[in-house]
């Protein structure tokens, strides 16, 4: 069973701080990695994707991938109350059909 | 911008009814997916399709079937709805390879 693990939270950070969200995965053959944001009652929306080891930055978001440690993280700089949501980590282990396995998500709360 | 449209936002059905959930995407994507999302369990893959008339079982296919007669449309069928199928159902699509999934707005199904 391929697994993706996340701490369910809630993770509380003050406004303006850096939020760090973490994800581990079990399948060493995993090839692509995604972070989705999901507001309560809404569907997931893509925030970042990363394929190679290292960091990838997009605005206030940075995705970090370490395949040797089977670890992917998402950093949110200058956190805003509007960032309060559940963040889902998803991993594609390759093969046909582009099938993703999702973690159960980490709830982030950004406090004023 | 990719648009994935699910036919109903909310649906209430009785136990034993046959239920159809429809999903249409407008970006000529090869891959389409049906997930269900339940609190504490995250997103679980029911079925996916990588081509017209092709389908593959996901992690929890029991009690469900699917149909993909046209590239843009992917239907989820509950042959005989049961109360344990009360859930949020999410349709998604993606291009071939390791590209991200794009989700529809979801259908919240209640079976009474």
Coordinates of C-alpha atoms in Angstrom, one line a residue:
Chain A
X1 CA 0.0 0.0 0.0
X2 CA 1.5 3.3 -1.1
X3 CA 1.2 5.8 1.6
X4 CA 1.4 9.6 2.0
X5 CA 1.6 10.9 5.5
X6 CA 0.8 14.3 6.9
X7 CA 0.3 15.7 10.3
X8 CA -3.3 16.6 10.6
X9 CA -2.7 19.7 12.7
X10 CA -4.1 22.2 13.2
X11 CA -0.9 24.1 12.7
X12 CA -1.3 27.7 14.0
X13 CA 1.0 30.5 13.0
X14 CA 0.8 34.2 13.5
X15 CA 0.1 36.5 10.6
X16 CA 3.4 37.3 8.8
X17 CA 5.2 34.2 10.0
X18 CA 6.5 31.3 7.9
X19 CA 4.3 28.2 7.8
X20 CA 6.0 24.9 7.3
X21 CA 4.0 21.9 6.1
X22 CA 5.5 18.5 5.8
X23 CA 4.7 15.3 4.0
X24 CA 6.4 11.9 3.8
X25 CA 5.7 9.1 1.3
X26 CA 6.5 5.4 1.2
X27 CA 7.0 4.6 -2.5
X28 CA 10.7 5.3 -3.5
X29 CA 9.6 5.2 -7.2
X30 CA 7.5 8.3 -6.8
X31 CA 8.2 10.8 -9.5
X32 CA 6.0 13.9 -9.1
X33 CA 4.7 15.7 -6.1
X34 CA 1.9 18.2 -5.6
X35 CA 0.5 20.5 -3.0
X36 CA -3.1 21.4 -3.1
X37 CA -5.0 23.9 -0.9
X38 CA -8.6 23.2 0.1
X39 CA -10.9 25.7 1.8
X40 CA -13.7 24.3 3.8
X41 CA -16.6 23.1 1.6
X42 CA -14.5 23.7 -1.6
X43 CA -12.6 21.4 -3.9
X44 CA -8.8 21.2 -3.9
X45 CA -6.8 23.8 -6.0
X46 CA -3.2 23.3 -7.1
X47 CA -0.6 25.4 -5.3
X48 CA 2.7 23.9 -6.4
X49 CA 4.2 20.9 -8.1
X50 CA 7.8 19.7 -8.0
X51 CA 9.6 16.9 -9.8
X52 CA 13.3 17.3 -8.9
X53 CA 15.2 17.3 -5.7
X54 CA 15.7 20.8 -4.2
X55 CA 13.6 23.9 -3.9
X56 CA 11.1 25.4 -6.2
X57 CA 9.7 28.9 -5.5
X58 CA 6.5 30.6 -6.6
X59 CA 5.7 33.9 -5.0
X60 CA 5.2 33.3 -1.3
X61 CA 5.3 29.5 -1.7
X62 CA 8.4 27.2 -1.8
X63 CA 8.2 23.5 -2.3
X64 CA 11.1 21.4 -1.1
X65 CA 11.8 17.8 -2.2
X66 CA 14.3 15.3 -0.8
X67 CA 13.8 12.0 -2.5
X68 CA 16.5 10.3 -0.5
X69 CA 14.6 11.0 2.7
X70 CA 11.2 10.6 0.9
X71 CA 10.1 14.0 2.2
X72 CA 8.4 16.9 0.6
X73 CA 7.5 20.2 2.3
X74 CA 5.7 23.4 1.6
X75 CA 6.8 26.7 3.0
X76 CA 4.5 29.7 3.0
X77 CA 6.2 33.0 3.7
X78 CA 4.4 36.1 5.1
X79 CA 1.4 34.0 6.1
X80 CA -2.0 35.7 5.7
X81 CA -5.4 34.8 7.2
X82 CA -6.5 33.9 3.7
X83 CA -3.9 31.1 3.8
X84 CA -6.0 29.4 6.5
X85 CA -7.1 26.1 4.8
X86 CA -6.2 22.4 4.6
X87 CA -3.2 21.6 2.6
X88 CA -3.1 18.3 0.8
X89 CA 0.1 16.6 -0.3
X90 CA -0.2 14.3 -3.4
X91 CA 2.3 11.9 -4.9
X92 CA 2.4 10.3 -8.3
X93 CA 4.2 7.0 -8.4
X94 CA 4.4 6.8 -12.2
X95 CA 2.9 4.1 -14.3
X96 CA -0.2 4.5 -16.5
X97 CA -3.0 6.9 -15.9
X98 CA -1.2 9.6 -13.8
X99 CA -2.7 8.2 -10.6
X100 CA -2.2 10.3 -7.5
X101 CA -2.2 9.2 -3.8
X102 CA -3.2 12.0 -1.4
X103 CA -2.3 12.5 2.2
X104 CA -5.2 13.4 4.6
X105 CA -4.1 17.0 4.8
X106 CA -2.8 19.5 7.3
X107 CA -5.1 22.2 8.6
X108 CA -3.3 25.6 8.7
X109 CA -4.7 28.4 10.8
X110 CA -3.1 31.9 10.4
X111 CA -4.0 34.0 13.4
X112 CA -4.2 37.8 13.5
Chain B
X1 CA -8.1 27.9 -17.9
X2 CA -9.1 24.3 -17.3
X3 CA -12.7 23.8 -16.4
X4 CA -14.1 20.6 -14.9
X5 CA -17.8 20.7 -14.4
X6 CA -19.8 18.4 -12.2
X7 CA -23.5 18.3 -12.9
X8 CA -24.8 18.6 -9.4
X9 CA -23.5 20.5 -6.3
X10 CA -25.8 18.7 -3.9
X11 CA -27.8 15.5 -4.3
X12 CA -30.1 13.6 -2.0
X13 CA -31.0 10.0 -2.9
X14 CA -32.7 7.1 -1.2
X15 CA -31.1 3.8 -0.3
X16 CA -31.3 1.4 -3.3
X17 CA -31.6 4.0 -6.0
X18 CA -29.3 4.1 -9.0
X19 CA -27.3 7.3 -9.0
X20 CA -25.5 9.0 -11.8
X21 CA -22.8 11.6 -11.2
X22 CA -21.7 13.4 -14.4
X23 CA -18.4 15.2 -15.0
X24 CA -17.3 17.1 -18.1
X25 CA -13.9 18.7 -18.9
X26 CA -13.2 21.2 -21.6
X27 CA -9.4 20.8 -22.1
X28 CA -9.1 17.7 -24.1
X29 CA -7.4 15.9 -21.2
X30 CA -6.6 12.2 -21.6
X31 CA -7.1 11.3 -17.9
X32 CA -10.1 11.6 -15.8
X33 CA -10.7 10.5 -12.2
X34 CA -13.4 10.0 -9.5
X35 CA -12.4 10.5 -5.9
X36 CA -14.5 10.5 -2.7
X37 CA -13.5 12.6 0.3
X38 CA -14.5 11.8 3.8
X39 CA -13.4 13.4 7.1
X40 CA -10.3 11.8 8.5
X41 CA -9.8 9.5 5.4
X42 CA -8.8 12.1 2.8
X43 CA -9.3 11.7 -0.9
X44 CA -9.6 8.1 -2.0
X45 CA -9.6 7.1 -5.7
X46 CA -12.6 5.2 -6.9
X47 CA -12.0 4.8 -10.6
X48 CA -9.9 6.5 -13.3
X49 CA -9.8 6.5 -17.1
X50 CA -6.9 7.2 -19.4
X51 CA -8.8 7.0 -22.7
X52 CA -12.2 6.7 -24.1
X53 CA -13.9 3.5 -23.1
X54 CA -11.0 2.6 -20.9
X55 CA -11.3 2.4 -17.1
X56 CA -9.2 1.2 -14.2
X57 CA -10.2 0.5 -10.6
X58 CA -8.8 2.7 -8.0
X59 CA -8.5 2.0 -4.3
X60 CA -12.2 1.7 -3.4
X61 CA -14.2 0.6 -6.5
X62 CA -16.7 -1.6 -4.7
X63 CA -20.3 -0.5 -5.2
X64 CA -19.4 1.9 -8.1
X65 CA -19.0 1.7 -11.9
X66 CA -18.0 4.2 -14.5
X67 CA -18.6 5.1 -18.1
X68 CA -16.4 7.1 -20.5
X69 CA -18.1 7.1 -23.9
X70 CA -16.6 10.5 -25.0
X71 CA -13.2 12.0 -24.1
X72 CA -14.7 15.0 -22.3
X73 CA -17.2 13.1 -20.1
X74 CA -16.7 10.7 -17.3
X75 CA -19.7 9.3 -15.3
X76 CA -19.7 7.7 -11.9
X77 CA -22.6 5.2 -11.3
X78 CA -23.8 4.0 -7.9
X79 CA -25.7 0.9 -8.9
X80 CA -27.7 0.7 -5.6
X81 CA -26.9 3.6 -3.3
X82 CA -26.2 2.8 0.3
X83 CA -25.9 5.1 3.3
X84 CA -22.1 4.4 3.5
X85 CA -21.8 6.1 0.1
X86 CA -22.8 9.5 1.6
X87 CA -19.8 11.6 0.8
X88 CA -18.2 14.4 -1.2
X89 CA -17.5 13.2 -4.7
X90 CA -14.8 14.9 -6.7
X91 CA -14.1 14.6 -10.4
X92 CA -10.7 15.6 -11.8
X93 CA -8.8 15.6 -15.1
X94 CA -5.2 15.8 -16.2
X95 CA -3.1 15.5 -19.4
X96 CA -1.0 12.4 -19.9
X97 CA 2.2 12.0 -18.0
X98 CA 2.8 13.5 -14.5
X99 CA 0.8 16.7 -14.9
X100 CA -1.4 18.0 -12.1
X101 CA -5.0 17.2 -11.5
X102 CA -7.7 19.8 -12.0
X103 CA -10.8 19.3 -9.8
X104 CA -14.4 20.0 -10.3
X105 CA -16.4 21.8 -7.6
X106 CA -17.6 18.5 -6.1
X107 CA -20.9 16.8 -5.5
X108 CA -22.1 16.3 -2.0
X109 CA -24.2 13.2 -2.0
X110 CA -26.5 12.2 0.8
X111 CA -28.1 8.8 0.8
X112 CA -31.0 8.4 3.2

